[in-house]
Each structure stands twice: as structure tokens, then as C-alpha cells.
Amino acid sequence: MAPAVPEPGVPEPGVPGPVGIDELLERVRAGYERVGPAEAAEAAGSGALLVDIRYAALRERDGLIPGALVVERNELEWRLDPRGSHRAAEAVGHDLRIVVVCNEGYASSLAVASLRQLGLHRTTDLIGGFQAWRAAGLPVAAPPGA
């Protein structure tokens, strides 16, 4: 006998129902403290790893945060998992303080949730993203070749 096909719009038993992105962001962000630009800069000065997940066109257009590790979003978990075979040299352990930076502070929140599932429990993100960093007058470097 073929398995029953669920009614459209009705979740299968044990599967959470649909959620909008705004609600998802609210749920994710409730699980950790986000940081502003000054706090992110201070954290970096104290050894935290700033991780820029913006795609290349944004980095080329707007510049880079000096010292930030650039890891595009689609590679993030593989590069920051301390146990991973494709980890970045900076991914030294699960206790590493990480501040994820996207363009405006949305994609970074979802990235934090994923990294925390890997056990990177000190991961947070930058409120307002790179744009807030730049607006705060913090250092921005031209991308290579600019």
C-alpha cells in the first residue's frame, strides 16, 4: 500500500508547521545576544574571530573589515567546524568567540543558528551587518585589486 499523501498545507505529524522569516529570525535571535559595531570591534581586539559572509560583489563594492576572515555563506559550516576536514586554520575549537557579519544583519542571524548547532556556542552576529560597521566609522579596507 502506498503511503498516504498529506493534505496541502497540513504538516506531517512531528514536523513543525510553516513559519515566516520574521518569526524565524525572532526565534533564532532570542537564543543569543547580538552585538553592535563597537562591541564587535572590541571583541575582535580581544581575540574574537570576525567572519564576513557577504558575497564577492558586496565585498568588492563596499570593502572589507581589516582582519576579518572571509567565508562565503555556502561554505561557512565546513570552514568553521573545528572537527571538519575542510576547516579554516582559524577554526581552533568550539569555544572560539565568533562574530558573523553579513551585509545588513539578517543572513548572519541564520548563520549563527547553524554554527551553534555545530557546538560553536560563543557565536553571535553583528546587528546591522557590514553597513552598520561602516556607518559607525570603523575601519574598512579596500578589496584587493581596487
PDB file of C-alpha atoms in Angstrom:
ATOM      1  CA  MET A   1       0.000   0.000   0.000  1.00  0.00           C
ATOM      2  CA  ALA A   2       1.372   3.456  -0.911  1.00  0.00           C
ATOM      3  CA  PRO A   3       1.968   5.921   1.924  1.00  0.00           C
ATOM      4  CA  ALA A   4      -0.773   8.466   2.494  1.00  0.00           C
ATOM      5  CA  VAL A   5      -0.201  11.845   0.854  1.00  0.00           C
ATOM      6  CA  PRO A   6      -0.623  14.667   3.380  1.00  0.00           C
ATOM      7  CA  GLU A   7      -3.159  17.361   2.679  1.00  0.00           C
ATOM      8  CA  PRO A   8      -1.621  20.502   1.181  1.00  0.00           C
ATOM      9  CA  GLY A   9      -0.701  22.982   3.902  1.00  0.00           C
ATOM     10  CA  VAL A  10      -1.021  20.413   6.702  1.00  0.00           C
ATOM     11  CA  PRO A  11       2.307  19.408   8.259  1.00  0.00           C
ATOM     12  CA  GLU A  12       3.111  15.752   8.792  1.00  0.00           C
ATOM     13  CA  PRO A  13       2.931  14.574  12.410  1.00  0.00           C
ATOM     14  CA  GLY A  14       6.071  15.596  14.291  1.00  0.00           C
ATOM     15  CA  VAL A  15       7.032  18.180  11.668  1.00  0.00           C
ATOM     16  CA  PRO A  16       6.672  21.811  12.727  1.00  0.00           C
ATOM     17  CA  GLY A  17       4.246  23.919  10.728  1.00  0.00           C
ATOM     18  CA  PRO A  18       5.336  26.701   8.426  1.00  0.00           C
ATOM     19  CA  VAL A  19       6.864  29.833   9.891  1.00  0.00           C
ATOM     20  CA  GLY A  20       7.543  33.205   8.282  1.00  0.00           C
ATOM     21  CA  ILE A  21      11.078  34.565   8.058  1.00  0.00           C
ATOM     22  CA  ASP A  22      10.405  37.381  10.530  1.00  0.00           C
ATOM     23  CA  GLU A  23       9.193  34.888  13.135  1.00  0.00           C
ATOM     24  CA  LEU A  24      12.128  32.590  12.412  1.00  0.00           C
ATOM     25  CA  LEU A  25      14.597  35.454  12.890  1.00  0.00           C
ATOM     26  CA  GLU A  26      12.898  36.394  16.161  1.00  0.00           C
ATOM     27  CA  ARG A  27      13.117  32.802  17.428  1.00  0.00           C
ATOM     28  CA  VAL A  28      16.756  32.421  16.398  1.00  0.00           C
ATOM     29  CA  ARG A  29      17.831  35.757  17.875  1.00  0.00           C
ATOM     30  CA  ALA A  30      16.095  35.019  21.183  1.00  0.00           C
ATOM     31  CA  GLY A  31      18.705  32.317  21.776  1.00  0.00           C
ATOM     32  CA  TYR A  32      21.782  34.568  21.954  1.00  0.00           C
ATOM     33  CA  GLU A  33      22.973  38.147  22.439  1.00  0.00           C
ATOM     34  CA  ARG A  34      23.777  40.078  19.287  1.00  0.00           C
ATOM     35  CA  VAL A  35      26.480  42.769  19.248  1.00  0.00           C
ATOM     36  CA  GLY A  36      26.709  46.262  17.811  1.00  0.00           C
ATOM     37  CA  PRO A  37      29.634  47.590  15.792  1.00  0.00           C
ATOM     38  CA  ALA A  38      31.646  48.905  18.771  1.00  0.00           C
ATOM     39  CA  GLU A  39      31.166  45.626  20.652  1.00  0.00           C
ATOM     40  CA  ALA A  40      32.211  43.639  17.573  1.00  0.00           C
ATOM     41  CA  ALA A  41      35.369  45.719  17.185  1.00  0.00           C
ATOM     42  CA  GLU A  42      36.144  45.286  20.889  1.00  0.00           C
ATOM     43  CA  ALA A  43      35.561  41.523  20.638  1.00  0.00           C
ATOM     44  CA  ALA A  44      37.917  41.320  17.658  1.00  0.00           C
ATOM     45  CA  GLY A  45      40.523  43.253  19.622  1.00  0.00           C
ATOM     46  CA  SER A  46      40.174  40.656  22.391  1.00  0.00           C
ATOM     47  CA  GLY A  47      40.718  37.696  20.062  1.00  0.00           C
ATOM     48  CA  ALA A  48      37.248  37.034  18.645  1.00  0.00           C
ATOM     49  CA  LEU A  49      37.081  35.940  15.031  1.00  0.00           C
ATOM     50  CA  LEU A  50      35.097  38.262  12.754  1.00  0.00           C
ATOM     51  CA  VAL A  51      33.710  36.249   9.857  1.00  0.00           C
ATOM     52  CA  ASP A  52      32.474  38.119   6.777  1.00  0.00           C
ATOM     53  CA  ILE A  53      29.902  36.028   4.895  1.00  0.00           C
ATOM     54  CA  ARG A  54      28.995  38.648   2.268  1.00  0.00           C
ATOM     55  CA  TYR A  55      29.258  37.576  -1.321  1.00  0.00           C
ATOM     56  CA  ALA A  56      32.105  38.826  -3.506  1.00  0.00           C
ATOM     57  CA  ALA A  57      30.196  41.594  -5.294  1.00  0.00           C
ATOM     58  CA  LEU A  58      29.371  43.290  -1.973  1.00  0.00           C
ATOM     59  CA  ARG A  59      32.942  42.988  -0.720  1.00  0.00           C
ATOM     60  CA  GLU A  60      34.236  44.429  -3.990  1.00  0.00           C
ATOM     61  CA  ARG A  61      31.712  47.276  -3.876  1.00  0.00           C
ATOM     62  CA  ASP A  62      31.981  48.220  -0.188  1.00  0.00           C
ATOM     63  CA  GLY A  63      35.345  46.956   1.027  1.00  0.00           C
ATOM     64  CA  LEU A  64      36.468  44.661   3.827  1.00  0.00           C
ATOM     65  CA  ILE A  65      36.768  44.715   7.579  1.00  0.00           C
ATOM     66  CA  PRO A  66      40.516  44.517   8.246  1.00  0.00           C
ATOM     67  CA  GLY A  67      41.410  41.198   9.855  1.00  0.00           C
ATOM     68  CA  ALA A  68      38.050  39.545   9.184  1.00  0.00           C
ATOM     69  CA  LEU A  69      38.030  36.019   7.816  1.00  0.00           C
ATOM     70  CA  VAL A  70      36.092  35.943   4.551  1.00  0.00           C
ATOM     71  CA  VAL A  71      33.967  32.811   4.181  1.00  0.00           C
ATOM     72  CA  GLU A  72      31.037  32.900   1.817  1.00  0.00           C
ATOM     73  CA  ARG A  73      27.814  31.672   3.370  1.00  0.00           C
ATOM     74  CA  ASN A  74      27.636  28.430   1.385  1.00  0.00           C
ATOM     75  CA  GLU A  75      30.982  27.287   2.869  1.00  0.00           C
ATOM     76  CA  LEU A  76      30.545  28.572   6.409  1.00  0.00           C
ATOM     77  CA  GLU A  77      29.824  25.381   8.355  1.00  0.00           C
ATOM     78  CA  TRP A  78      32.563  23.425   6.575  1.00  0.00           C
ATOM     79  CA  ARG A  79      35.168  26.134   7.191  1.00  0.00           C
ATOM     80  CA  LEU A  80      34.335  26.805  10.871  1.00  0.00           C
ATOM     81  CA  ASP A  81      33.663  23.278  12.151  1.00  0.00           C
ATOM     82  CA  PRO A  82      36.734  22.574  14.310  1.00  0.00           C
ATOM     83  CA  ARG A  83      36.342  18.849  13.555  1.00  0.00           C
ATOM     84  CA  GLY A  84      35.823  19.315   9.827  1.00  0.00           C
ATOM     85  CA  SER A  85      38.217  18.154   7.168  1.00  0.00           C
ATOM     86  CA  HIS A  86      37.811  21.480   5.307  1.00  0.00           C
ATOM     87  CA  ARG A  87      38.132  23.757   8.310  1.00  0.00           C
ATOM     88  CA  ALA A  88      39.928  27.082   8.184  1.00  0.00           C
ATOM     89  CA  ALA A  89      43.113  27.340  10.242  1.00  0.00           C
ATOM     90  CA  GLU A  90      41.285  29.849  12.463  1.00  0.00           C
ATOM     91  CA  ALA A  91      38.663  27.255  13.477  1.00  0.00           C
ATOM     92  CA  VAL A  92      40.614  26.146  16.519  1.00  0.00           C
ATOM     93  CA  GLY A  93      37.860  24.904  18.818  1.00  0.00           C
ATOM     94  CA  HIS A  94      34.246  25.005  19.884  1.00  0.00           C
ATOM     95  CA  ASP A  95      34.967  27.686  22.497  1.00  0.00           C
ATOM     96  CA  LEU A  96      36.090  30.213  19.870  1.00  0.00           C
ATOM     97  CA  ARG A  97      34.267  33.562  20.040  1.00  0.00           C
ATOM     98  CA  ILE A  98      32.878  34.254  16.558  1.00  0.00           C
ATOM     99  CA  VAL A  99      31.061  37.331  15.266  1.00  0.00           C
ATOM    100  CA  VAL A 100      29.361  36.689  11.926  1.00  0.00           C
ATOM    101  CA  VAL A 101      28.994  39.690   9.613  1.00  0.00           C
ATOM    102  CA  CYS A 102      26.666  39.845   6.621  1.00  0.00           C
ATOM    103  CA  ASN A 103      25.606  42.959   4.743  1.00  0.00           C
ATOM    104  CA  GLU A 104      22.744  44.175   6.965  1.00  0.00           C
ATOM    105  CA  GLY A 105      22.432  41.695   9.836  1.00  0.00           C
ATOM    106  CA  TYR A 106      19.813  39.234   8.605  1.00  0.00           C
ATOM    107  CA  ALA A 107      21.601  36.303   6.945  1.00  0.00           C
ATOM    108  CA  SER A 108      24.163  36.382   9.740  1.00  0.00           C
ATOM    109  CA  SER A 109      21.475  35.552  12.316  1.00  0.00           C
ATOM    110  CA  LEU A 110      20.516  32.395  10.439  1.00  0.00           C
ATOM    111  CA  ALA A 111      24.206  31.527  10.076  1.00  0.00           C
ATOM    112  CA  VAL A 112      24.653  31.873  13.851  1.00  0.00           C
ATOM    113  CA  ALA A 113      21.861  29.348  14.435  1.00  0.00           C
ATOM    114  CA  SER A 114      23.598  26.862  12.170  1.00  0.00           C
ATOM    115  CA  LEU A 115      27.037  27.355  13.761  1.00  0.00           C
ATOM    116  CA  ARG A 116      25.570  26.973  17.232  1.00  0.00           C
ATOM    117  CA  GLN A 117      24.114  23.627  16.151  1.00  0.00           C
ATOM    118  CA  LEU A 118      27.706  22.578  15.414  1.00  0.00           C
ATOM    119  CA  GLY A 119      28.601  23.387  19.017  1.00  0.00           C
ATOM    120  CA  LEU A 120      30.146  26.809  18.391  1.00  0.00           C
ATOM    121  CA  HIS A 121      28.292  28.163  21.410  1.00  0.00           C
ATOM    122  CA  ARG A 122      30.032  31.562  21.573  1.00  0.00           C
ATOM    123  CA  THR A 123      28.908  32.618  18.108  1.00  0.00           C
ATOM    124  CA  THR A 124      26.935  35.810  17.633  1.00  0.00           C
ATOM    125  CA  ASP A 125      26.348  38.304  14.844  1.00  0.00           C
ATOM    126  CA  LEU A 126      26.691  42.000  14.135  1.00  0.00           C
ATOM    127  CA  ILE A 127      23.469  43.996  14.386  1.00  0.00           C
ATOM    128  CA  GLY A 128      23.111  45.879  11.102  1.00  0.00           C
ATOM    129  CA  GLY A 129      25.960  43.941   9.490  1.00  0.00           C
ATOM    130  CA  PHE A 130      28.775  45.493   7.496  1.00  0.00           C
ATOM    131  CA  GLN A 131      26.664  48.559   6.744  1.00  0.00           C
ATOM    132  CA  ALA A 132      26.393  49.343  10.481  1.00  0.00           C
ATOM    133  CA  TRP A 133      30.148  48.752  10.901  1.00  0.00           C
ATOM    134  CA  ARG A 134      30.912  51.251   8.149  1.00  0.00           C
ATOM    135  CA  ALA A 135      28.302  53.768   9.378  1.00  0.00           C
ATOM    136  CA  ALA A 136      29.929  53.643  12.836  1.00  0.00           C
ATOM    137  CA  GLY A 137      33.171  54.864  11.240  1.00  0.00           C
ATOM    138  CA  LEU A 138      35.060  51.661  11.989  1.00  0.00           C
ATOM    139  CA  PRO A 139      37.964  50.677   9.709  1.00  0.00           C
ATOM    140  CA  VAL A 140      37.181  49.487   6.196  1.00  0.00           C
ATOM    141  CA  ALA A 141      39.859  48.369   3.755  1.00  0.00           C
ATOM    142  CA  ALA A 142      39.643  48.440   0.004  1.00  0.00           C
ATOM    143  CA  PRO A 143      39.287  44.977  -1.510  1.00  0.00           C
ATOM    144  CA  PRO A 144      42.411  43.514  -3.131  1.00  0.00           C
ATOM    145  CA  GLY A 145      42.950  44.905  -6.604  1.00  0.00           C
ATOM    146  CA  ALA A 146      40.824  48.022  -6.007  1.00  0.00           C
TER     147      ALA A 146
END
